[in-house]
XYZ file of C-alpha atoms in Angstrom:
697
model
C -13.031 10.626 19.195
C -10.755 13.537 20.268
C -12.021 17.030 20.045
C -10.620 20.523 20.508
C -12.521 20.710 23.760
C -10.943 17.401 25.003
C -7.416 18.897 24.906
C -8.124 22.567 25.699
C -6.950 22.284 29.249
C -3.579 21.084 28.090
C -2.987 24.107 25.890
C -2.899 21.990 22.723
C -4.891 21.868 19.642
C -6.126 18.378 18.447
C -7.453 17.420 15.020
C -8.530 14.050 13.918
C -6.766 12.688 11.114
C -7.653 9.809 8.724
C -8.245 6.492 10.392
C -9.239 7.964 13.684
C -5.627 9.031 14.503
C -5.481 12.053 16.658
C -2.730 14.505 15.767
C -1.589 16.799 18.523
C 0.755 19.721 18.081
C 1.660 22.563 20.464
C -0.297 25.786 19.640
C 2.066 28.460 18.317
C -0.101 31.442 17.520
C 1.250 33.975 15.116
C 3.861 31.833 13.367
C 4.017 32.963 9.816
C 5.355 32.095 6.359
C 7.631 35.021 6.226
C 10.078 36.537 8.708
C 8.047 39.692 8.510
C 4.920 37.918 9.771
C 2.709 37.898 11.662
C 1.622 41.505 11.556
C 1.616 42.765 15.071
C -2.156 43.408 15.011
C -4.149 43.417 18.278
C -7.832 42.731 19.147
C -8.296 46.529 18.677
C -7.543 46.343 14.943
C -10.491 43.836 14.564
C -12.983 45.629 16.810
C -16.473 45.762 15.361
C -19.452 47.880 16.587
C -22.609 46.066 17.731
C -23.413 43.931 20.654
C -20.268 43.207 22.601
C -18.994 40.048 24.413
C -20.372 39.280 27.785
C -23.162 41.779 27.571
C -26.246 39.571 27.277
C -28.578 39.392 30.182
C -29.871 36.063 29.016
C -27.359 33.745 27.544
C -27.926 32.044 24.194
C -29.182 28.565 24.377
C -27.985 25.672 22.196
C -30.002 24.331 19.420
C -31.108 21.165 21.094
C -33.194 23.228 23.486
C -35.119 24.498 20.383
C -35.402 20.997 19.025
C -37.768 19.978 21.690
C -40.529 21.785 19.993
C -39.164 22.520 16.587
C -37.538 19.171 15.709
C -38.001 15.427 15.475
C -41.428 15.382 13.871
C -40.872 15.787 10.147
C -37.495 15.876 8.686
C -38.759 17.370 5.378
C -40.283 20.672 6.905
C -39.194 21.057 10.464
C -36.802 23.794 11.273
C -34.322 21.680 13.429
C -33.350 18.851 11.010
C -33.241 21.182 8.044
C -30.949 23.640 9.906
C -28.719 20.679 11.145
C -28.041 19.816 7.523
C -26.890 23.254 6.658
C -23.373 24.862 6.755
C -24.890 27.396 9.046
C -25.177 24.647 11.767
C -21.825 23.240 11.013
C -19.973 26.453 10.402
C -17.793 25.973 13.628
C -16.859 22.434 12.672
C -16.078 23.078 8.948
C -12.387 21.691 8.685
C -11.688 24.224 5.839
C -12.747 27.084 8.079
C -10.298 25.778 10.745
C -7.482 25.386 8.195
C -8.066 29.063 7.000
C -8.319 30.176 10.588
C -4.922 28.852 11.406
C -3.333 30.665 8.434
C -5.145 33.960 9.287
C -3.692 33.843 12.887
C -0.192 33.089 11.438
C -0.471 35.996 9.109
C -1.820 38.625 11.534
C -1.989 38.210 15.351
C -5.543 37.820 16.610
C -7.032 37.782 13.136
C -9.148 34.856 14.080
C -11.260 37.434 15.919
C -12.618 38.444 12.517
C -13.623 34.914 11.604
C -15.124 33.607 14.931
C -17.549 36.373 15.113
C -19.718 34.873 12.270
C -18.710 31.173 12.485
C -19.476 30.986 16.235
C -21.615 33.882 17.311
C -22.527 32.161 20.396
C -19.031 31.471 21.564
C -17.980 34.957 20.679
C -20.796 36.625 22.630
C -19.797 34.429 25.579
C -16.295 35.881 25.357
C -14.549 32.729 24.025
C -12.988 34.099 20.851
C -9.638 34.445 22.703
C -7.567 32.500 21.929
C -8.474 33.425 18.430
C -7.666 29.954 17.239
C -10.951 28.766 18.587
C -9.422 26.613 21.222
C -11.415 28.382 23.978
C -14.773 27.188 22.398
C -16.806 24.627 24.406
C -18.967 22.154 22.898
C -20.936 21.733 26.103
C -21.872 25.408 26.100
C -23.065 25.265 22.480
C -20.131 27.139 21.010
C -19.958 24.565 18.168
C -23.543 25.176 17.202
C -22.439 27.548 14.443
C -25.074 30.048 13.572
C -27.904 28.676 15.612
C -31.575 29.236 16.257
C -31.382 31.482 19.353
C -28.712 33.643 17.874
C -30.721 34.431 14.634
C -34.061 34.713 16.343
C -32.621 37.301 18.871
C -31.144 39.462 16.215
C -32.229 43.204 16.171
C -32.939 45.233 13.066
C -30.050 47.871 12.987
C -32.423 50.340 11.390
C -35.358 50.922 13.872
C -38.843 51.018 12.124
C -41.774 51.397 14.529
C -44.059 49.698 12.083
C -42.130 46.385 11.821
C -39.834 46.187 14.756
C -40.463 45.374 18.488
C -40.650 48.613 20.595
C -37.766 47.281 22.670
C -35.358 47.649 19.843
C -35.125 51.406 20.066
C -33.719 51.311 23.541
C -31.308 48.436 22.593
C -30.033 50.367 19.615
C -29.646 53.594 21.565
C -27.548 51.751 24.238
C -24.845 50.758 21.609
C -21.494 52.541 21.815
C -20.235 53.059 19.291
C -23.585 53.456 17.236
C -24.093 50.783 14.695
C -24.187 51.790 11.028
C -27.332 51.156 8.851
C -25.748 48.354 6.865
C -23.747 46.149 9.181
C -21.153 43.679 7.881
C -18.521 41.332 9.161
C -20.522 40.190 12.131
C -21.618 43.678 13.425
C -24.790 42.153 14.805
C -27.171 43.398 17.435
C -28.628 40.832 19.751
C -31.537 41.293 22.191
C -29.951 41.117 25.641
C -33.124 39.417 26.917
C -34.492 36.130 25.745
C -37.112 37.632 23.529
C -37.379 35.340 20.437
C -38.228 37.068 17.233
C -39.753 35.959 13.937
C -41.837 37.206 11.082
C -45.218 35.858 12.260
C -47.777 36.940 14.848
C -48.027 33.958 17.343
C -51.112 35.449 19.019
C -51.863 36.542 22.533
C -52.251 33.014 23.847
C -48.845 31.851 22.940
C -46.943 30.946 26.190
C -44.024 28.560 25.292
C -41.426 31.358 25.289
C -41.392 35.197 25.192
C -41.750 36.356 21.599
C -41.785 39.411 19.367
C -42.846 39.854 15.761
C -40.050 41.193 13.589
C -40.259 42.176 9.962
C -36.322 42.152 9.951
C -36.414 38.332 9.907
C -37.720 38.483 6.287
C -35.133 41.143 5.073
C -31.981 40.414 3.274
C -30.265 42.945 5.547
C -30.251 40.353 8.262
C -28.184 37.997 6.046
C -25.983 40.816 5.013
C -24.635 40.997 8.562
C -22.304 38.064 7.930
C -22.608 37.807 4.140
C -20.767 40.965 3.408
C -17.217 40.544 4.884
C -14.590 43.335 5.086
C -11.102 43.565 6.428
C -10.981 46.292 8.925
C -7.141 46.610 9.040
C -7.249 48.234 5.597
C -8.709 51.685 4.777
C -9.690 52.668 1.284
C -7.777 55.491 -0.247
C -8.724 58.286 -2.604
C -7.324 56.506 -5.618
C -9.225 53.255 -4.774
C -6.453 51.406 -3.319
C -6.464 49.972 0.278
C -3.722 50.869 2.827
C -2.766 49.197 6.088
C -4.001 51.129 9.060
C -1.844 52.106 11.968
C -1.819 48.869 14.030
C -3.545 48.402 17.522
C -6.139 50.887 16.242
C -9.692 50.241 15.467
C -10.879 51.059 11.852
C -11.486 54.894 11.752
C -15.108 54.626 10.450
C -16.247 51.016 10.664
C -18.008 51.697 7.421
C -17.789 48.695 5.049
C -17.101 50.790 2.063
C -14.077 52.173 3.639
C -12.667 48.688 4.258
C -11.150 46.005 1.995
C -14.032 43.851 0.486
C -13.541 40.198 1.087
C -17.110 39.204 0.268
C -19.953 41.248 -1.171
C -22.803 38.820 -1.461
C -25.408 41.086 0.166
C -24.159 44.185 -1.536
C -24.323 42.341 -4.996
C -27.926 41.552 -4.213
C -28.662 45.156 -2.988
C -27.829 46.464 -6.390
C -29.742 43.781 -8.314
C -33.089 43.841 -9.840
C -34.189 41.476 -7.087
C -33.779 44.102 -4.486
C -36.165 46.421 -6.288
C -38.900 43.969 -7.224
C -39.890 40.253 -6.884
C -39.222 38.336 -10.079
C -40.893 35.247 -11.269
C -38.113 32.676 -11.922
C -40.374 29.975 -13.137
C -40.347 27.936 -9.866
C -36.544 27.635 -9.759
C -36.565 29.141 -6.224
C -38.940 30.092 -3.618
C -41.031 26.989 -3.074
C -44.578 28.114 -2.699
C -43.635 31.544 -3.829
C -43.831 32.349 -7.557
C -41.814 35.408 -7.386
C -38.758 35.878 -5.333
C -36.847 38.850 -4.053
C -34.895 38.358 -0.727
C -32.145 36.056 0.283
C -34.845 34.130 2.414
C -37.037 33.698 -0.678
C -34.460 31.545 -2.262
C -32.376 30.036 0.637
C -35.496 29.480 2.913
C -38.232 28.542 0.480
C -41.694 28.544 1.569
C -43.629 25.265 2.039
C -46.856 24.027 3.719
C -46.694 22.780 7.380
C -46.206 23.828 11.020
C -42.985 25.152 12.539
C -43.439 22.981 15.741
C -44.382 19.389 16.527
C -47.932 18.317 16.792
C -49.474 18.949 20.196
C -47.814 22.377 20.662
C -50.545 24.204 18.806
C -48.557 25.466 15.887
C -50.543 27.036 13.081
C -50.607 25.333 9.807
C -49.120 27.688 7.251
C -48.528 27.767 3.388
C -45.675 30.200 3.839
C -43.447 28.230 6.278
C -39.875 29.125 5.665
C -37.709 25.920 5.423
C -34.576 26.423 7.406
C -32.471 24.799 4.646
C -29.952 27.644 3.879
C -28.510 25.710 1.105
C -25.851 27.170 -1.296
C -23.272 25.332 -3.485
C -21.286 23.368 -0.854
C -21.321 19.706 -1.928
C -18.744 18.013 0.237
C -17.896 19.618 3.639
C -20.915 18.247 5.320
C -19.595 14.743 4.837
C -16.258 15.945 6.327
C -17.897 17.228 9.437
C -19.632 14.008 9.791
C -16.374 12.101 9.496
C -14.670 14.316 12.129
C -17.334 14.795 14.768
C -19.557 12.335 16.629
C -23.224 12.109 15.688
C -24.460 13.100 19.199
C -22.664 16.497 18.606
C -23.486 17.269 15.054
C -27.027 15.747 15.097
C -26.372 14.648 11.537
C -27.820 11.441 10.037
C -27.166 9.860 6.605
C -30.632 11.017 5.530
C -30.074 14.661 6.583
C -26.618 14.801 4.809
C -27.890 13.188 1.585
C -30.948 15.481 1.602
C -28.791 18.450 2.133
C -26.272 17.768 -0.560
C -29.025 16.884 -3.070
C -30.464 20.351 -2.428
C -27.056 21.972 -2.926
C -26.941 20.237 -6.432
C -30.374 21.484 -7.140
C -29.416 25.011 -6.178
C -26.446 24.863 -8.510
C -28.540 23.461 -11.321
C -31.073 26.206 -10.811
C -28.449 28.967 -10.592
C -27.537 29.115 -14.367
C -28.888 28.682 -17.920
C -26.510 27.344 -20.463
C -26.994 27.590 -24.251
C -24.572 27.093 -27.118
C -24.675 27.663 -30.869
C -22.174 27.497 -33.829
C -21.170 30.864 -35.306
C -18.744 30.464 -38.287
C -15.760 28.340 -37.217
C -16.523 28.503 -33.465
C -19.029 27.486 -30.759
C -20.422 30.325 -28.650
C -21.392 29.347 -25.237
C -23.677 31.551 -23.144
C -24.051 31.283 -19.337
C -27.042 33.173 -17.742
C -27.076 33.968 -14.012
C -30.408 33.123 -12.486
C -29.435 34.179 -8.908
C -29.661 37.515 -7.025
C -25.942 38.021 -6.605
C -22.892 37.212 -8.610
C -22.314 33.716 -10.003
C -20.523 32.254 -8.110
C -20.488 34.478 -5.062
C -19.261 34.462 -1.504
C -15.881 33.511 -0.070
C -13.597 33.806 -3.122
C -10.734 31.456 -2.239
C -11.022 28.053 -3.876
C -14.391 28.544 -5.391
C -14.823 28.626 -9.130
C -17.057 27.807 -11.982
C -15.997 26.923 -15.523
C -17.019 25.984 -18.978
C -16.099 22.546 -20.374
C -16.332 21.951 -24.115
C -15.911 18.663 -25.865
C -15.786 18.557 -29.699
C -16.425 15.153 -31.442
C -15.940 14.054 -35.004
C -17.003 11.072 -36.910
C -17.618 7.772 -34.921
C -17.692 9.862 -31.736
C -13.948 10.582 -31.803
C -12.922 13.280 -29.333
C -11.180 15.994 -31.405
C -10.716 18.728 -28.969
C -11.495 19.538 -25.285
C -11.425 22.815 -23.459
C -11.526 23.278 -19.754
C -10.448 19.613 -19.028
C -10.618 18.561 -15.398
C -8.713 15.504 -14.266
C -10.606 13.874 -11.507
C -7.702 11.798 -10.334
C -5.250 14.695 -10.042
C -8.016 17.385 -9.390
C -6.137 19.661 -11.949
C -8.162 21.981 -14.153
C -6.818 23.202 -17.422
C -7.571 26.839 -17.142
C -5.687 28.458 -20.147
C -8.152 27.464 -22.790
C -11.498 28.095 -21.202
C -13.419 30.670 -19.034
C -13.056 30.190 -15.354
C -15.511 32.437 -13.398
C -13.744 33.374 -10.211
C -12.544 36.205 -7.914
C -8.786 36.319 -7.298
C -7.430 38.469 -4.542
C -3.741 39.415 -3.874
C -1.219 41.747 -2.347
C -0.163 45.138 -3.907
C 3.407 46.251 -3.789
C 3.094 48.079 -0.499
C 1.634 44.937 1.306
C 4.181 42.685 -0.258
C 6.952 44.952 1.051
C 5.328 44.973 4.556
C 4.819 41.232 4.732
C 7.818 39.843 2.843
C 5.557 37.876 0.523
C 5.333 38.188 -3.271
C 3.130 40.834 -4.745
C 0.158 39.389 -6.773
C -2.357 36.468 -6.357
C -2.476 35.278 -2.809
C -4.597 32.950 -0.568
C -3.458 34.950 2.539
C -6.901 36.473 2.846
C -6.310 38.477 5.920
C -3.387 40.148 4.163
C -4.769 40.637 0.732
C -5.739 44.127 -0.230
C -6.173 44.028 -4.024
C -8.629 42.540 -6.300
C -6.796 41.051 -9.344
C -9.653 39.391 -11.192
C -13.408 39.224 -10.940
C -15.226 37.980 -13.948
C -18.066 36.406 -11.900
C -21.283 36.995 -13.787
C -23.454 39.843 -12.362
C -27.116 39.370 -11.422
C -30.231 40.943 -13.170
C -30.090 44.752 -12.767
C -26.380 45.078 -12.886
C -24.910 48.629 -13.650
C -21.263 49.567 -13.423
C -21.904 52.762 -11.249
C -23.951 50.832 -8.746
C -21.575 47.867 -8.214
C -18.607 50.140 -8.100
C -20.230 52.071 -5.305
C -20.473 48.820 -3.272
C -17.024 47.614 -4.102
C -18.359 44.768 -6.282
C -17.460 46.023 -9.883
C -16.079 43.425 -12.266
C -12.255 43.277 -12.639
C -10.774 42.085 -15.923
C -14.225 41.741 -17.714
C -16.413 44.019 -19.785
C -19.980 43.335 -18.911
C -22.422 45.693 -20.381
C -25.175 47.578 -18.402
C -27.978 45.289 -17.312
C -25.991 42.214 -18.457
C -26.552 39.107 -16.513
C -24.953 36.700 -18.942
C -21.542 36.006 -20.291
C -20.529 34.662 -23.773
C -17.369 32.609 -24.477
C -16.250 31.478 -27.995
C -14.236 28.230 -28.776
C -12.661 27.348 -32.003
C -13.910 24.315 -33.780
C -11.236 21.890 -35.206
C -11.748 20.544 -38.750
C -14.217 17.553 -38.838
C -16.276 18.725 -35.971
C -19.721 17.206 -35.961
C -20.991 17.486 -32.424
C -20.191 19.656 -29.480
C -21.093 18.827 -25.736
C -20.851 21.780 -23.505
C -20.988 21.644 -19.568
C -20.884 24.137 -16.721
C -19.134 23.013 -13.584
C -18.786 24.455 -10.066
C -16.173 23.444 -7.464
C -16.362 24.509 -3.783
C -12.659 23.876 -2.930
C -9.914 23.782 -5.569
C -6.676 21.637 -5.375
C -4.570 24.810 -5.307
C -6.368 26.129 -2.268
C -6.639 23.068 -0.232
C -2.835 22.384 -0.754
C -2.119 25.959 0.232
C -3.978 25.375 3.531
C -1.994 22.237 4.106
C 1.401 23.376 3.069
C 1.428 26.824 4.600
C 0.222 25.763 8.117
C 3.054 25.978 10.655
C 0.808 26.073 13.630
C -1.240 22.898 13.811
C -2.693 20.096 11.822
C -5.792 21.850 10.722
C -4.485 22.218 7.132
C -3.513 18.460 6.888
C -6.932 17.420 8.280
C -8.825 19.617 5.780
C -6.761 18.201 3.035
C -7.246 14.558 4.126
C -10.950 15.064 4.334
C -10.930 16.735 0.883
C -9.203 13.630 -0.587
C -11.460 11.218 1.531
C -14.633 12.830 0.134
C -13.815 13.051 -3.563
C -11.464 16.032 -3.691
C -14.498 18.419 -3.908
C -15.669 16.741 -7.077
C -17.006 19.393 -9.658
C -20.795 19.629 -9.612
C -22.408 19.788 -13.141
C -24.610 22.788 -13.117
C -25.904 22.640 -16.733
C -25.241 21.139 -20.184
C -26.039 21.671 -23.841
C -25.367 19.614 -27.094
C -24.844 21.299 -30.477
C -24.815 19.441 -33.808
C -22.948 21.207 -36.455
C -25.556 20.183 -39.023
C -28.431 21.679 -37.154
C -28.235 25.580 -37.161
C -29.234 27.071 -33.753
C -30.066 30.606 -32.679
C -30.018 31.701 -28.955
C -33.291 32.755 -27.503
C -33.662 36.503 -26.988
C -33.071 37.634 -23.379
C -35.474 39.876 -21.326
C -33.572 42.266 -19.195
C -34.415 45.339 -16.985
C -37.565 46.267 -15.148
C -40.782 46.912 -16.910
C -42.480 50.244 -16.154
C -45.842 50.170 -14.333
C -48.695 51.941 -16.083
C -51.335 54.255 -14.376
C -53.709 51.136 -14.386
C -51.147 49.092 -12.366
C -50.066 46.661 -15.161
C -46.522 46.276 -16.392
C -45.690 47.299 -19.963
C -44.025 43.969 -21.271
C -41.905 43.502 -24.286
C -41.294 39.900 -25.433
C -39.975 38.105 -28.578
C -42.092 35.885 -30.811
C -39.903 33.489 -32.781
C -36.092 33.850 -33.229
C -34.146 36.713 -34.858
C -33.100 34.521 -37.802
C -32.636 36.464 -41.148
C -33.404 33.681 -43.436
C -36.768 32.708 -41.566
C -38.001 36.328 -41.739
C -40.524 35.598 -39.029
C -39.171 37.502 -35.962
C -41.860 39.610 -34.062
C -42.022 41.656 -30.988
C -45.096 41.470 -28.719
C -46.227 44.307 -26.323
C -48.570 43.428 -23.517
C -49.895 45.180 -20.341
C -49.901 48.586 -21.785
C -52.379 51.495 -21.493
C -55.590 50.533 -23.541
C -55.492 52.030 -27.086
C -52.254 53.846 -26.383
C -49.850 54.957 -29.093
C -46.124 54.241 -28.799
C -42.922 53.349 -30.340
C -40.291 50.516 -30.291
C -36.784 51.774 -29.929
C -33.762 49.828 -31.241
C -30.127 50.186 -29.993
C -26.757 48.663 -30.565
C -25.922 48.678 -26.818
C -27.947 48.197 -23.619
C -28.364 51.129 -21.254
C -29.637 51.727 -17.817
C -30.479 55.536 -17.499
C -33.377 57.119 -15.628
C -35.805 58.534 -18.086
C -39.412 59.868 -17.665
C -39.983 58.027 -14.507
C -38.670 54.686 -15.809
C -35.334 53.398 -17.153
C -34.122 53.824 -20.684
C -32.647 50.322 -21.606
C -31.366 50.825 -25.121
C -28.304 52.843 -26.035
C -25.383 53.125 -28.408
C -26.495 53.854 -31.888
C -30.380 54.060 -31.456
C -33.237 54.361 -33.943
C -37.016 54.362 -33.814
C -37.811 50.948 -35.171
C -41.590 51.357 -35.594
C -44.621 53.278 -34.253
C -47.279 51.187 -32.635
C -50.963 51.545 -31.652
C -52.103 49.342 -28.762
C -55.379 47.433 -28.762
C -58.042 48.122 -26.270
C -56.430 45.412 -24.102
C -53.072 47.149 -24.320
C -51.444 44.694 -26.651
C -49.959 44.576 -30.180
C -47.519 42.541 -32.232
C -45.150 43.732 -34.818
C -42.821 42.216 -37.465
C -39.141 43.120 -37.273
C -37.237 43.383 -40.507
C -33.862 41.853 -40.391
C -30.983 42.092 -42.819
C -28.136 40.073 -43.871
C -25.759 43.018 -42.841
C -26.934 42.408 -39.156
C -25.833 38.844 -38.906
C -23.693 38.373 -35.926
C -24.846 41.766 -34.296
C -26.408 41.988 -30.967
C -29.511 44.359 -30.999
C -31.570 45.867 -28.110
C -35.189 46.664 -28.044
C -37.507 48.696 -25.787
C -41.143 49.761 -26.090
C -42.325 53.259 -24.996
C -46.083 53.981 -24.773
C -48.083 57.196 -23.875
C -49.864 57.075 -20.564
C -51.601 60.326 -19.632
C -52.335 58.983 -16.195
C -48.622 59.062 -15.269
C -46.867 62.350 -14.259
C -44.294 61.734 -17.078
C -47.009 60.925 -19.599
C -45.031 57.859 -20.785
C -44.233 54.308 -19.649
C -41.182 52.322 -20.581
C -41.085 48.576 -21.074
C -38.386 46.151 -20.030
C -35.498 45.587 -22.533
C -35.091 42.627 -25.012
C -31.822 41.479 -26.234
C -31.344 39.552 -29.491
C -28.485 37.890 -31.520
C -29.105 38.209 -35.142
C -28.583 34.682 -36.820
C -28.203 33.741 -40.599
């Protein structure tokens, strides 16, 4: 089977088509889709601070070196086989990446430099990022290892902390020129120049297999943010919030990600979420052995029982062994990689592939809660985000999540469908449903510069405007915080602390049953056809398209479903939101619902627990949520607020009160919060979490 490396000496790019046919075309870097393209950018425009090329004293080794001890002993828990089945391992072989890389280089000269830093850090550090189409990468040297073991385990915390970082890091950081910022992005990584392998655990003084250092950084989300916040450095943010093209052949003036155009903000979304402030018990959805999760690693590297190395090497048995799975929502590209590359290179097996894709489906199913109920002549569909970032998140182009609603009448006859997806044509009907996505594009200035049309665009390296972003925020969302990290919603009015979204669909006459489903798709038809049809450089777009077709056209993954019968009234469960305040005794003041807020049932109650023993307090009621600092906690009710009731907690810090509901409130959303006196706190008061309820008939 032909490879890029097999034809590199000829100055050609080869990609394998369907049926094993090798397609060769002359490499023509910089050819664009407009006479004004490519932009005459240079490597200087894409320069990033951090460790630079060809500066390591000890080269990175390929992953097979690590597999000698950390692989081939238990596919379920070992680091190597789990990593092999991840898109981290296959990041350099991803055909969609190569198709996007070709377009990027067509649109702006040397733009591939921006992409290769994170998709092949080993190759980039070896100085193989030029030519920026990836043709200089060498499989023998491990450049196709993607984001491999040796790279991650030599990463250095950009913010030195003597209590959690190796002492050598201070000198490594001091030697950087320019100095690194405290929140690196877009591959601004720092790598130990020596082969000192880092991880979160103390391996003991008797460990001799390789040089090691204990590093708290490897359990921090900041490590992941190095490549999971992506910014385009050819643009600089203006005072009015727009993004203007820099003078070309010039590095970005600040290298600060908030000053560059935001392509991805997964880490920043997490950083402003409730998960970044406290670990949250998600009921076992994520985390493996951990009951409460907070960091990226907690969810994407869940803890299990086992050893990190093969028997005979003396590895300690742990109950907090991080699984190196790194699963997200990609459900098809791994099969494409397996089709295009030989097993000896990818180390993939059918078992590894199937297990990884199954985990991706599990992650998607855990990511959202779906509920539906009938209100008047419509069905209301609620999607709750269970993740620590937007849902969906990451690279915006081609990724989408949507609601499908099917309404049935007598004898099971389909009366109406919203959000229909045709699995043969791969076309989604978007105009009658909610599609959660981020859409980028070009403003008028960039349209004039490039000769392309203003508005929506898949030319990611040229895009400088966010046209739509209705993806669902995570717990803890506030407008001010998300705007500060360039992650505010666009075209959607989420309320403070809201991590759910409601959509309404009209019911036709005769409706008896409604089936609702939530779908996610990694790669849309529109995006994959763009990559195919706009590639004038090589066969990468056609190859990606052919693989997309071969492996099911990125078949939508069902994340959740619900069934509603018109004859059975339903009321949505109240939603707990916001952080509960901590009492002087160390417990959290919790507010929870007992029963449902149904007017006709007259049995809705609120329960307070974890409060100061015998304390007096109140329950506040508001028409809107809020997220305002108050008395050492957070006020979580706003709008039109009233004191609902005064309470007196029991000696165990608990109480339960009935909530009167009225017909005039039907259809309203009401927000509740408990406040209790606590003389042991400086503020004298502790505030509970918030509770959201929809008042039903």
